[in-house]
Amino acid sequence: MTSSSPVRVDLDGNTIKPLTICMIGAGGFIGSHLCEKLMNETNHTVLAVDVYNDKIKHLLEPESVPWTGRIQFHRLNIKNDSRLEGLIKCSDLTINLAAICTPADYNTRPLDTIYSNFIDALPVVKYCSENNKRLIHFSTCEVYGKTIGSYLPKDSPLRQDPAYYILKEDTSPCIFGSVEKQRWSYACAKQLIERLIYAEGAENGLEFTIVRPFNWIGPRMDFIPGIDGPSEGVPRVLACFSNNLLRREPLKLVDGGESQRTFIYIKDAIEAVLLMIENPARASGHIFNVGNPNNEVTVRQLAEMMTQVYSKVSGEDSIETPTVDVSSKEFYGEGYDDSDKRIPDMTIINKQLGWNPKTSLWDLLESTLTYQHRTYAEAIKQAIAKPAAN
Ligand SMILES: NC(=O)c1ccc[n+]([C@@H]2O[C@H](COP(=O)([O-])OP(=O)(O)OC[C@H]3O[C@@H](n4cnc5c(N)ncnc54)[C@H](O)[C@@H]3O)[C@@H](O)[C@H]2O)c1
Ligand SMILES: O=c1ccn([C@@H]2O[C@H](COP(=O)(O)OP(=O)(O)O[C@H]3OC[C@@H](O)[C@H](O)[C@H]3O)[C@@H](O)[C@H]2O)c(=O)[nH]1
């Protein structure tokens, strides 16, 4: 049975034909939300490629769902599987999300990080280019590195001038730390694959879109250590802070929690990706920032807001000392460095796709922490009770 979504039209009023999409990394955080959106709201077919499928199991298992037949899971590692080219060849569009993309890995597993973000992505680009297939590649806001403003004296009034910190796809430079600061292994690998894709477009006519996500967050992001991931694992900040709140531990602020980020709700960001998928004439050849410039906070403010929101959704008072300071060396190890501030310029995505994010930081944290509480609170209680019972 196929779904009977109404006829969809693009931004120029043309009917959108059902597409076959090869989605690599479909089993991850972003992939799971994109698959859900494509199944619920469109008639497109997804060939979902990943080594894991836990986050999309709910879309694959039931025989009675309206989209049966429109999503197939292919368990394969793109590092070494000859089936990849065949899947790209029989699709209209390839979306590549596969990557190691957790900061705790960049300075501790720099080789895996560089291989995953550059070398492993090479065949995907090559197969798309050789077979004249469209590619949407997921890069990162980290390619901007640090802001120009961060190199100015602390008291310089120029630090307040947006020209020194707003990140713009076609004009901002990419400023990374020294090679010893292995944190930048990820950003550097992502930058080089962006340049390769851009060059394939320029020299061989590859039809591409590059996405630079700015801290997309929401349900199913990463894992909760000791529950659905390794107990010693360090996920991205949303999962780290959720884990601390669920366990009633202080939230750890790395180097004072002074770095700034703009956070966007995954569901807002997925709307932008769907527009790119369905409007190739407007999206091809472009690099897009996808973020929410209105949701800027320091990491310390994020910790405070998550503490308040979690108290509200769980009905539990917060602990007496809600945060604790840790050094980056202690938390991430040697070679860590940080992006100071990340505000996306929205001109290009506004002009090409007319897209804007909608959800405030408070609202997105409320729905995300409600999900975290419902999904994990009981499992954490049991995990904490177990050693005592033994
Ligand atoms: N979430 C964000 O805010 C964010 C920000 C910037 C960039 N990105 C980029 O977006 C993409 C997706 O991010 P995410 O947050 O969903 O990460 P994720 O880790 O949840 O998803 C990545 C998926 O790729 C799969 N994968 C990795 N290597 C693979 C391989 N060799 N073969 C097959 N599958 C493989 C993983 O199993 C995982 O399911 C990444 O490229 C990431 O760099 C995400
Ligand atoms: O427990 C924690 C975890 C993280 N942090 C800090 O919180 C900030 C955000 O950390 P995240 O783990 O979300 O990762 P970052 O924002 O630095 O990088 C991310 O950005 C874009 C993507 O490419 C990747 O998903 C990831 O590299 C950093 O300043 C980090 O040092 C804490 O203070 N405490």
Short mmCIF file of C-alpha atoms and ligand atoms in Angstrom, two decimals:
data_model
loop_
_atom_site.label_atom_id
_atom_site.label_comp_id
_atom_site.label_asym_id
_atom_site.label_seq_id
_atom_site.Cartn_x
_atom_site.Cartn_y
_atom_site.Cartn_z
CA MET A 1 0.00 0.00 0.00
CA THR A 2 1.33 3.49 -0.80
CA SER A 3 0.32 6.68 0.95
CA SER A 4 -2.14 8.97 -0.77
CA SER A 5 -0.65 12.37 0.13
CA PRO A 6 -2.25 15.16 -1.87
CA VAL A 7 -0.40 16.35 -4.98
CA ARG A 8 2.55 18.44 -3.87
CA VAL A 9 3.68 21.58 -5.66
CA ASP A 10 7.03 23.32 -5.49
CA LEU A 11 7.64 26.99 -4.68
CA ASP A 12 7.05 27.89 -8.33
CA GLY A 13 3.71 26.09 -8.54
CA ASN A 14 4.96 23.02 -10.47
CA THR A 15 3.78 19.52 -9.53
CA ILE A 16 6.48 17.57 -7.68
CA LYS A 17 7.11 14.08 -9.08
CA PRO A 18 7.71 11.29 -6.53
CA LEU A 19 11.46 10.84 -6.10
CA THR A 20 13.63 7.92 -5.05
CA ILE A 21 16.11 9.19 -2.47
CA CYS A 22 19.25 7.34 -1.40
CA MET A 23 19.72 8.63 2.16
CA ILE A 24 23.10 7.72 3.64
CA GLY A 25 23.20 8.04 7.45
CA ALA A 26 19.39 7.73 7.53
CA GLY A 27 19.55 5.95 10.89
CA GLY A 28 21.01 8.93 12.73
CA PHE A 29 19.41 11.90 14.47
CA ILE A 30 18.76 14.10 11.42
CA GLY A 31 18.11 11.11 9.13
CA SER A 32 15.42 9.72 11.41
CA HIS A 33 13.50 13.02 11.40
CA LEU A 34 13.92 13.43 7.66
CA CYS A 35 12.66 9.88 7.00
CA GLU A 36 9.66 10.54 9.26
CA LYS A 37 8.81 13.75 7.41
CA LEU A 38 9.18 12.13 3.98
CA MET A 39 6.97 9.18 4.97
CA ASN A 40 4.29 11.29 6.67
CA GLU A 41 3.99 14.16 4.24
CA THR A 42 5.23 13.13 0.78
CA ASN A 43 5.13 10.32 -1.77
CA HIS A 44 8.89 10.00 -2.10
CA THR A 45 10.67 6.68 -1.63
CA VAL A 46 13.68 6.37 0.67
CA LEU A 47 16.53 3.87 0.35
CA ALA A 48 17.78 4.27 3.90
CA VAL A 49 21.48 3.41 4.25
CA ASP A 50 23.17 3.09 7.65
CA VAL A 51 24.95 0.66 9.92
CA TYR A 52 22.21 1.15 12.56
CA ASN A 53 18.43 1.44 12.31
CA ASP A 54 17.26 1.79 15.93
CA LYS A 55 16.09 5.40 15.42
CA ILE A 56 13.98 4.53 12.35
CA LYS A 57 12.66 1.13 13.52
CA HIS A 58 9.22 2.64 14.09
CA LEU A 59 9.10 3.51 10.37
CA LEU A 60 10.30 0.11 9.17
CA GLU A 61 8.55 -2.48 11.30
CA PRO A 62 4.79 -2.15 11.12
CA GLU A 63 3.34 -3.81 8.04
CA SER A 64 0.19 -1.74 8.16
CA VAL A 65 1.68 1.77 8.00
CA PRO A 66 0.53 3.76 5.00
CA TRP A 67 4.08 4.08 3.63
CA THR A 68 4.96 0.38 3.48
CA GLY A 69 7.12 -0.10 0.39
CA ARG A 70 8.28 3.52 0.34
CA ILE A 71 11.13 2.98 2.80
CA GLN A 72 13.74 0.21 2.59
CA PHE A 73 16.60 -0.19 5.00
CA HIS A 74 20.03 -1.19 3.62
CA ARG A 75 22.47 -2.05 6.40
CA LEU A 76 25.82 -1.17 4.93
CA ASN A 77 29.03 0.61 5.82
CA ILE A 78 29.87 3.04 3.03
CA LYS A 79 33.59 2.56 3.76
CA ASN A 80 33.66 -0.82 2.08
CA ASP A 81 30.47 -1.89 0.35
CA SER A 82 30.14 -2.24 -3.39
CA ARG A 83 26.33 -2.01 -3.18
CA LEU A 84 26.57 1.76 -2.63
CA GLU A 85 27.03 2.69 -6.29
CA GLY A 86 23.98 0.61 -7.31
CA LEU A 87 21.80 2.37 -4.75
CA ILE A 88 22.96 5.81 -5.93
CA LYS A 89 22.44 4.79 -9.57
CA CYS A 90 18.82 3.76 -9.03
CA SER A 91 17.96 6.96 -7.08
CA ASP A 92 17.09 10.45 -8.34
CA LEU A 93 18.81 12.13 -5.43
CA THR A 94 21.43 11.18 -2.83
CA ILE A 95 21.51 12.81 0.60
CA ASN A 96 24.73 12.17 2.53
CA LEU A 97 24.43 12.53 6.32
CA ALA A 98 26.98 9.88 7.32
CA ALA A 99 29.76 11.21 9.52
CA ILE A 100 31.53 11.11 12.84
CA CYS A 101 30.19 14.40 14.19
CA THR A 102 30.66 14.42 17.98
CA PRO A 103 33.28 16.88 19.33
CA ALA A 104 34.57 14.33 21.88
CA ASP A 105 35.87 12.33 18.88
CA TYR A 106 37.60 15.15 16.96
CA ASN A 107 40.68 15.38 19.18
CA THR A 108 40.70 11.78 20.50
CA ARG A 109 39.98 9.95 17.19
CA PRO A 110 41.24 12.46 14.61
CA LEU A 111 42.07 9.80 12.00
CA ASP A 112 38.60 8.23 12.13
CA THR A 113 37.13 11.75 12.04
CA ILE A 114 39.08 12.77 8.93
CA TYR A 115 38.40 9.46 7.17
CA SER A 116 34.72 9.57 7.97
CA ASN A 117 34.17 13.18 6.92
CA PHE A 118 36.44 13.29 3.87
CA ILE A 119 37.71 9.94 2.55
CA ASP A 120 34.45 8.01 3.06
CA ALA A 121 32.44 10.77 1.42
CA LEU A 122 34.62 10.75 -1.73
CA PRO A 123 32.98 7.74 -3.46
CA VAL A 124 29.54 9.22 -2.79
CA VAL A 125 30.52 12.43 -4.61
CA LYS A 126 32.22 10.46 -7.39
CA TYR A 127 29.23 8.15 -8.01
CA CYS A 128 26.84 11.12 -8.09
CA SER A 129 29.05 13.03 -10.48
CA GLU A 130 29.71 10.08 -12.83
CA ASN A 131 26.04 9.04 -12.93
CA ASN A 132 24.64 12.60 -13.21
CA LYS A 133 22.74 12.28 -9.93
CA ARG A 134 21.85 15.15 -7.66
CA LEU A 135 23.62 15.33 -4.28
CA ILE A 136 22.60 17.07 -1.04
CA HIS A 137 25.64 16.90 1.21
CA PHE A 138 25.61 17.65 4.93
CA SER A 139 28.53 19.82 5.96
CA THR A 140 28.59 21.88 9.17
CA CYS A 141 28.62 25.39 10.62
CA GLU A 142 31.99 24.36 12.09
CA VAL A 143 33.58 25.10 8.69
CA TYR A 144 33.48 28.78 9.74
CA GLY A 145 35.64 27.93 12.77
CA LYS A 146 36.17 30.95 15.00
CA THR A 147 34.78 34.43 14.37
CA ILE A 148 37.00 37.29 13.19
CA GLY A 149 35.83 39.15 16.30
CA SER A 150 37.40 36.54 18.59
CA TYR A 151 40.85 37.75 17.50
CA LEU A 152 40.11 41.36 18.48
CA PRO A 153 41.08 42.71 21.94
CA LYS A 154 38.42 41.76 24.55
CA ASP A 155 37.39 45.41 25.01
CA SER A 156 37.32 46.30 21.29
CA PRO A 157 34.00 47.94 20.29
CA LEU A 158 34.31 46.18 16.92
CA ARG A 159 33.34 42.92 18.69
CA GLN A 160 29.80 44.33 18.78
CA ASP A 161 29.77 44.91 15.01
CA PRO A 162 27.90 42.07 13.19
CA ALA A 163 30.45 42.27 10.36
CA TYR A 164 32.92 40.64 12.80
CA TYR A 165 30.78 37.70 13.86
CA ILE A 166 27.80 36.94 11.57
CA LEU A 167 28.62 33.87 9.48
CA LYS A 168 27.86 34.27 5.79
CA GLU A 169 28.20 31.45 3.27
CA ASP A 170 29.81 33.44 0.46
CA THR A 171 32.02 35.89 2.34
CA SER A 172 33.05 34.65 5.80
CA PRO A 173 36.52 33.12 6.06
CA CYS A 174 37.13 29.69 7.67
CA ILE A 175 39.35 30.28 10.72
CA PHE A 176 40.71 27.18 12.45
CA GLY A 177 43.24 26.75 15.27
CA SER A 178 46.69 25.25 14.82
CA VAL A 179 47.20 21.63 13.67
CA GLU A 180 48.00 20.57 17.27
CA LYS A 181 44.44 21.61 18.14
CA GLN A 182 42.97 18.43 16.69
CA ARG A 183 39.44 19.68 17.40
CA TRP A 184 39.61 21.17 13.90
CA SER A 185 40.17 17.79 12.18
CA TYR A 186 36.40 17.60 11.63
CA ALA A 187 35.90 21.14 10.34
CA CYS A 188 38.90 20.86 8.06
CA ALA A 189 37.73 17.54 6.56
CA LYS A 190 34.22 18.97 6.04
CA GLN A 191 35.69 22.06 4.40
CA LEU A 192 37.76 19.99 1.98
CA ILE A 193 34.79 17.82 0.94
CA GLU A 194 32.76 21.01 0.40
CA ARG A 195 35.53 22.31 -1.85
CA LEU A 196 35.66 19.01 -3.75
CA ILE A 197 31.88 19.02 -4.30
CA TYR A 198 32.01 22.64 -5.41
CA ALA A 199 34.82 21.78 -7.86
CA GLU A 200 32.84 18.78 -9.21
CA GLY A 201 30.01 21.23 -9.84
CA ALA A 202 32.27 23.72 -11.58
CA GLU A 203 34.31 21.27 -13.69
CA ASN A 204 31.96 18.31 -14.24
CA GLY A 205 28.49 19.78 -13.78
CA LEU A 206 27.59 17.93 -10.56
CA GLU A 207 24.20 19.15 -9.36
CA PHE A 208 24.75 19.74 -5.64
CA THR A 209 23.45 21.48 -2.53
CA ILE A 210 25.55 21.84 0.61
CA VAL A 211 23.85 22.20 4.02
CA ARG A 212 25.60 23.81 6.97
CA PRO A 213 23.55 22.93 10.06
CA PHE A 214 23.86 25.24 13.09
CA ASN A 215 23.26 23.10 16.21
CA TRP A 216 20.03 21.29 15.31
CA ILE A 217 18.58 19.72 18.44
CA GLY A 218 15.56 17.67 19.46
CA PRO A 219 14.38 14.16 20.35
CA ARG A 220 16.61 11.20 19.40
CA MET A 221 19.80 13.29 19.38
CA ASP A 222 22.79 11.08 20.21
CA PHE A 223 22.41 8.83 23.28
CA ILE A 224 22.14 8.79 27.04
CA PRO A 225 25.37 7.29 28.43
CA GLY A 226 24.81 3.95 30.14
CA ILE A 227 21.23 3.66 28.83
CA ASP A 228 21.34 3.54 25.04
CA GLY A 229 25.04 4.29 24.59
CA PRO A 230 28.40 3.60 26.26
CA SER A 231 28.58 4.70 29.94
CA GLU A 232 31.86 6.53 29.32
CA GLY A 233 30.64 8.12 26.05
CA VAL A 234 30.45 11.91 25.63
CA PRO A 235 27.62 12.93 23.30
CA ARG A 236 26.81 16.48 22.13
CA VAL A 237 25.70 19.09 24.66
CA LEU A 238 21.94 18.44 24.55
CA ALA A 239 22.41 14.78 25.50
CA CYS A 240 25.17 15.58 28.05
CA PHE A 241 22.94 18.07 29.87
CA SER A 242 19.85 15.82 29.56
CA ASN A 243 21.84 12.97 31.10
CA ASN A 244 22.95 15.20 34.00
CA LEU A 245 19.38 16.40 34.62
CA LEU A 246 17.94 12.88 34.49
CA ARG A 247 20.57 11.67 36.98
CA ARG A 248 20.22 14.77 39.20
CA GLU A 249 23.89 15.64 38.72
CA PRO A 250 25.35 19.12 38.13
CA LEU A 251 25.65 20.11 34.46
CA LYS A 252 29.31 20.41 33.46
CA LEU A 253 30.32 23.77 31.98
CA VAL A 254 33.40 23.44 29.81
CA ASP A 255 35.85 26.34 30.25
CA GLY A 256 33.24 28.47 32.03
CA GLY A 257 30.39 27.84 29.55
CA GLU A 258 31.18 31.12 27.79
CA SER A 259 30.94 29.87 24.20
CA GLN A 260 27.83 30.96 22.35
CA ARG A 261 25.60 28.88 20.11
CA THR A 262 22.32 29.35 18.26
CA PHE A 263 20.08 26.28 18.63
CA ILE A 264 17.34 25.32 16.17
CA TYR A 265 14.53 22.83 16.61
CA ILE A 266 15.06 19.78 14.41
CA LYS A 267 11.50 20.01 13.07
CA ASP A 268 12.08 23.58 11.80
CA ALA A 269 15.35 22.57 10.18
CA ILE A 270 13.80 19.54 8.45
CA GLU A 271 11.29 21.89 6.76
CA ALA A 272 14.27 23.63 5.14
CA VAL A 273 15.71 20.31 3.92
CA LEU A 274 12.37 19.31 2.41
CA LEU A 275 12.30 22.61 0.50
CA MET A 276 15.77 21.83 -0.87
CA ILE A 277 14.69 18.32 -1.91
CA GLU A 278 11.59 19.56 -3.71
CA ASN A 279 12.99 22.75 -5.27
CA PRO A 280 16.15 21.66 -7.09
CA ALA A 281 16.17 24.67 -9.42
CA ARG A 282 16.33 26.99 -6.40
CA ALA A 283 18.63 24.86 -4.25
CA SER A 284 21.23 23.53 -6.67
CA GLY A 285 24.67 25.12 -6.68
CA HIS A 286 24.05 26.71 -3.28
CA ILE A 287 25.54 26.38 0.17
CA PHE A 288 22.91 27.02 2.85
CA ASN A 289 23.24 28.00 6.50
CA VAL A 290 20.37 26.32 8.36
CA GLY A 291 19.98 27.71 11.87
CA ASN A 292 17.96 30.02 14.09
CA PRO A 293 19.73 33.37 14.65
CA ASN A 294 17.13 34.33 17.29
CA ASN A 295 18.01 31.47 19.64
CA GLU A 296 21.48 32.54 20.76
CA VAL A 297 22.69 31.69 24.28
CA THR A 298 25.96 31.04 26.06
CA VAL A 299 26.39 27.41 27.12
CA ARG A 300 25.94 28.61 30.73
CA GLN A 301 22.56 30.18 29.80
CA LEU A 302 21.60 26.97 28.00
CA ALA A 303 22.37 25.00 31.19
CA GLU A 304 20.27 27.39 33.27
CA MET A 305 17.35 27.26 30.86
CA MET A 306 17.46 23.46 30.56
CA THR A 307 17.48 23.21 34.36
CA GLN A 308 14.36 25.39 34.61
CA VAL A 309 12.55 23.62 31.78
CA TYR A 310 13.39 20.17 33.14
CA SER A 311 12.05 21.14 36.54
CA LYS A 312 8.80 22.17 34.87
CA VAL A 313 8.35 19.04 32.75
CA SER A 314 9.48 16.53 35.40
CA GLY A 315 7.82 18.19 38.38
CA GLU A 316 11.10 17.80 40.34
CA ASP A 317 12.92 20.67 42.05
CA SER A 318 16.38 21.31 40.68
CA ILE A 319 19.41 20.27 42.75
CA GLU A 320 21.19 22.76 45.03
CA THR A 321 24.27 23.22 42.82
CA PRO A 322 22.94 22.91 39.26
CA THR A 323 26.25 23.51 37.41
CA VAL A 324 29.93 22.78 37.91
CA ASP A 325 32.96 24.12 35.99
CA VAL A 326 35.34 21.74 34.22
CA SER A 327 38.35 22.46 32.03
CA SER A 328 38.18 21.40 28.38
CA LYS A 329 41.35 19.31 28.91
CA GLU A 330 39.64 17.38 31.70
CA PHE A 331 36.37 16.98 29.76
CA TYR A 332 37.56 16.39 26.18
CA GLY A 333 41.32 15.78 26.54
CA GLU A 334 44.36 17.34 24.87
CA GLY A 335 43.82 19.18 21.58
CA TYR A 336 40.30 20.48 22.23
CA ASP A 337 39.46 23.99 21.09
CA ASP A 338 36.12 25.74 20.60
CA SER A 339 34.06 27.89 18.26
CA ASP A 340 33.37 31.09 20.17
CA LYS A 341 30.10 32.22 18.57
CA ARG A 342 27.85 30.99 15.76
CA ILE A 343 25.12 33.16 14.29
CA PRO A 344 23.98 32.20 10.79
CA ASP A 345 23.34 34.81 8.14
CA MET A 346 19.97 33.93 6.58
CA THR A 347 20.07 35.98 3.36
CA ILE A 348 20.70 33.12 0.92
CA ILE A 349 18.16 30.65 2.33
CA ASN A 350 15.55 33.42 2.64
CA LYS A 351 16.08 34.49 -0.97
CA GLN A 352 16.22 31.01 -2.54
CA LEU A 353 13.68 29.11 -0.43
CA GLY A 354 11.77 31.74 1.56
CA TRP A 355 12.45 29.71 4.70
CA ASN A 356 12.62 30.91 8.31
CA PRO A 357 12.76 28.99 11.60
CA LYS A 358 9.78 29.33 13.97
CA THR A 359 10.43 27.72 17.35
CA SER A 360 11.86 29.61 20.34
CA LEU A 361 14.58 28.02 22.46
CA TRP A 362 12.27 27.68 25.46
CA ASP A 363 9.58 25.91 23.39
CA LEU A 364 11.99 23.54 21.69
CA LEU A 365 13.60 22.64 25.02
CA GLU A 366 10.18 22.05 26.53
CA SER A 367 9.16 19.53 23.88
CA THR A 368 12.61 17.91 23.76
CA LEU A 369 12.99 17.55 27.53
CA THR A 370 9.44 16.21 27.80
CA TYR A 371 10.56 13.50 25.34
CA GLN A 372 13.81 12.87 27.27
CA HIS A 373 11.92 12.56 30.55
CA ARG A 374 9.29 10.17 29.13
CA THR A 375 11.87 8.08 27.31
CA TYR A 376 14.64 7.80 29.91
CA ALA A 377 13.56 8.75 33.47
CA GLU A 378 12.39 5.26 34.41
CA ALA A 379 15.40 3.49 32.86
CA ILE A 380 17.77 5.84 34.71
CA LYS A 381 15.98 5.26 38.02
CA GLN A 382 16.40 1.51 37.53
CA ALA A 383 20.05 1.84 36.50
CA ILE A 384 20.78 3.94 39.58
CA ALA A 385 18.87 1.55 41.89
CA LYS A 386 20.62 -1.61 40.56
CA PRO A 387 24.10 -1.26 42.13
CA ALA A 388 22.50 -0.49 45.50
CA ALA A 389 20.33 -3.62 45.26
CA ASN A 390 23.37 -5.85 44.51
N1 LIG B 1 22.99 17.68 14.38
C1 LIG B 1 23.61 18.82 14.11
O1 LIG B 1 23.34 19.85 14.70
C2 LIG B 1 24.65 18.90 13.03
C3 LIG B 1 25.40 20.07 12.98
C4 LIG B 1 26.34 20.21 11.98
C5 LIG B 1 26.52 19.21 11.05
N2 LIG B 1 25.77 18.09 11.10
C6 LIG B 1 26.02 17.07 10.07
O2 LIG B 1 24.80 16.43 9.71
C7 LIG B 1 25.02 15.05 9.46
C8 LIG B 1 24.09 14.19 10.31
O3 LIG B 1 24.26 14.53 11.67
P1 LIG B 1 23.45 13.83 12.85
O4 LIG B 1 23.36 14.84 13.92
O5 LIG B 1 22.24 13.21 12.33
O6 LIG B 1 24.52 12.72 13.30
P2 LIG B 1 24.29 11.18 13.69
O7 LIG B 1 25.59 10.70 14.23
O8 LIG B 1 23.09 11.04 14.54
O9 LIG B 1 24.01 10.49 12.29
C9 LIG B 1 25.00 10.06 11.40
C10 LIG B 1 24.62 8.67 10.91
O10 LIG B 1 25.57 8.25 9.92
C11 LIG B 1 25.82 6.87 10.11
N3 LIG B 1 27.14 6.54 9.55
C12 LIG B 1 28.33 7.06 9.92
N4 LIG B 1 29.31 6.49 9.21
C13 LIG B 1 28.73 5.57 8.38
C14 LIG B 1 29.24 4.66 7.43
N5 LIG B 1 30.55 4.56 7.20
N6 LIG B 1 28.36 3.90 6.75
C15 LIG B 1 27.03 3.98 6.99
N7 LIG B 1 26.49 4.82 7.90
C16 LIG B 1 27.34 5.62 8.59
C17 LIG B 1 25.80 6.68 11.62
O11 LIG B 1 25.57 5.33 11.97
C18 LIG B 1 24.66 7.61 12.03
O12 LIG B 1 23.43 6.92 12.11
C19 LIG B 1 26.52 14.81 9.70
O13 LIG B 1 27.19 14.87 8.48
C20 LIG B 1 26.94 15.97 10.58
O14 LIG B 1 28.30 16.29 10.40
C21 LIG B 1 24.85 17.90 12.10
O1 LIG B 2 28.61 18.64 28.93
C1 LIG B 2 28.94 19.53 28.13
C2 LIG B 2 28.98 19.33 26.70
C3 LIG B 2 29.35 20.39 25.89
N1 LIG B 2 29.67 21.61 26.42
C4 LIG B 2 29.99 22.77 25.53
O2 LIG B 2 28.80 23.06 24.79
C5 LIG B 2 29.13 23.61 23.50
C6 LIG B 2 28.38 22.85 22.44
O3 LIG B 2 28.84 21.54 22.36
P1 LIG B 2 28.28 20.44 21.34
O4 LIG B 2 28.69 19.12 21.89
O5 LIG B 2 26.84 20.61 21.07
O6 LIG B 2 29.11 20.67 20.01
P2 LIG B 2 29.53 21.97 19.19
O7 LIG B 2 28.44 22.96 19.10
O8 LIG B 2 30.82 22.49 19.73
O9 LIG B 2 29.84 21.30 17.80
C7 LIG B 2 28.80 20.70 17.04
O10 LIG B 2 28.47 21.63 16.11
C8 LIG B 2 28.11 21.33 14.82
C9 LIG B 2 28.24 19.91 14.36
O11 LIG B 2 29.05 19.79 13.25
C10 LIG B 2 28.53 18.91 15.37
O12 LIG B 2 27.32 18.36 15.75
C11 LIG B 2 29.32 19.40 16.52
O13 LIG B 2 30.63 19.54 16.04
C12 LIG B 2 30.66 23.56 23.43
O14 LIG B 2 31.15 24.82 23.80
C13 LIG B 2 31.05 22.53 24.48
O15 LIG B 2 32.35 22.75 25.00
C14 LIG B 2 29.63 21.80 27.80
O16 LIG B 2 29.93 22.89 28.31
N2 LIG B 2 29.27 20.75 28.61
#
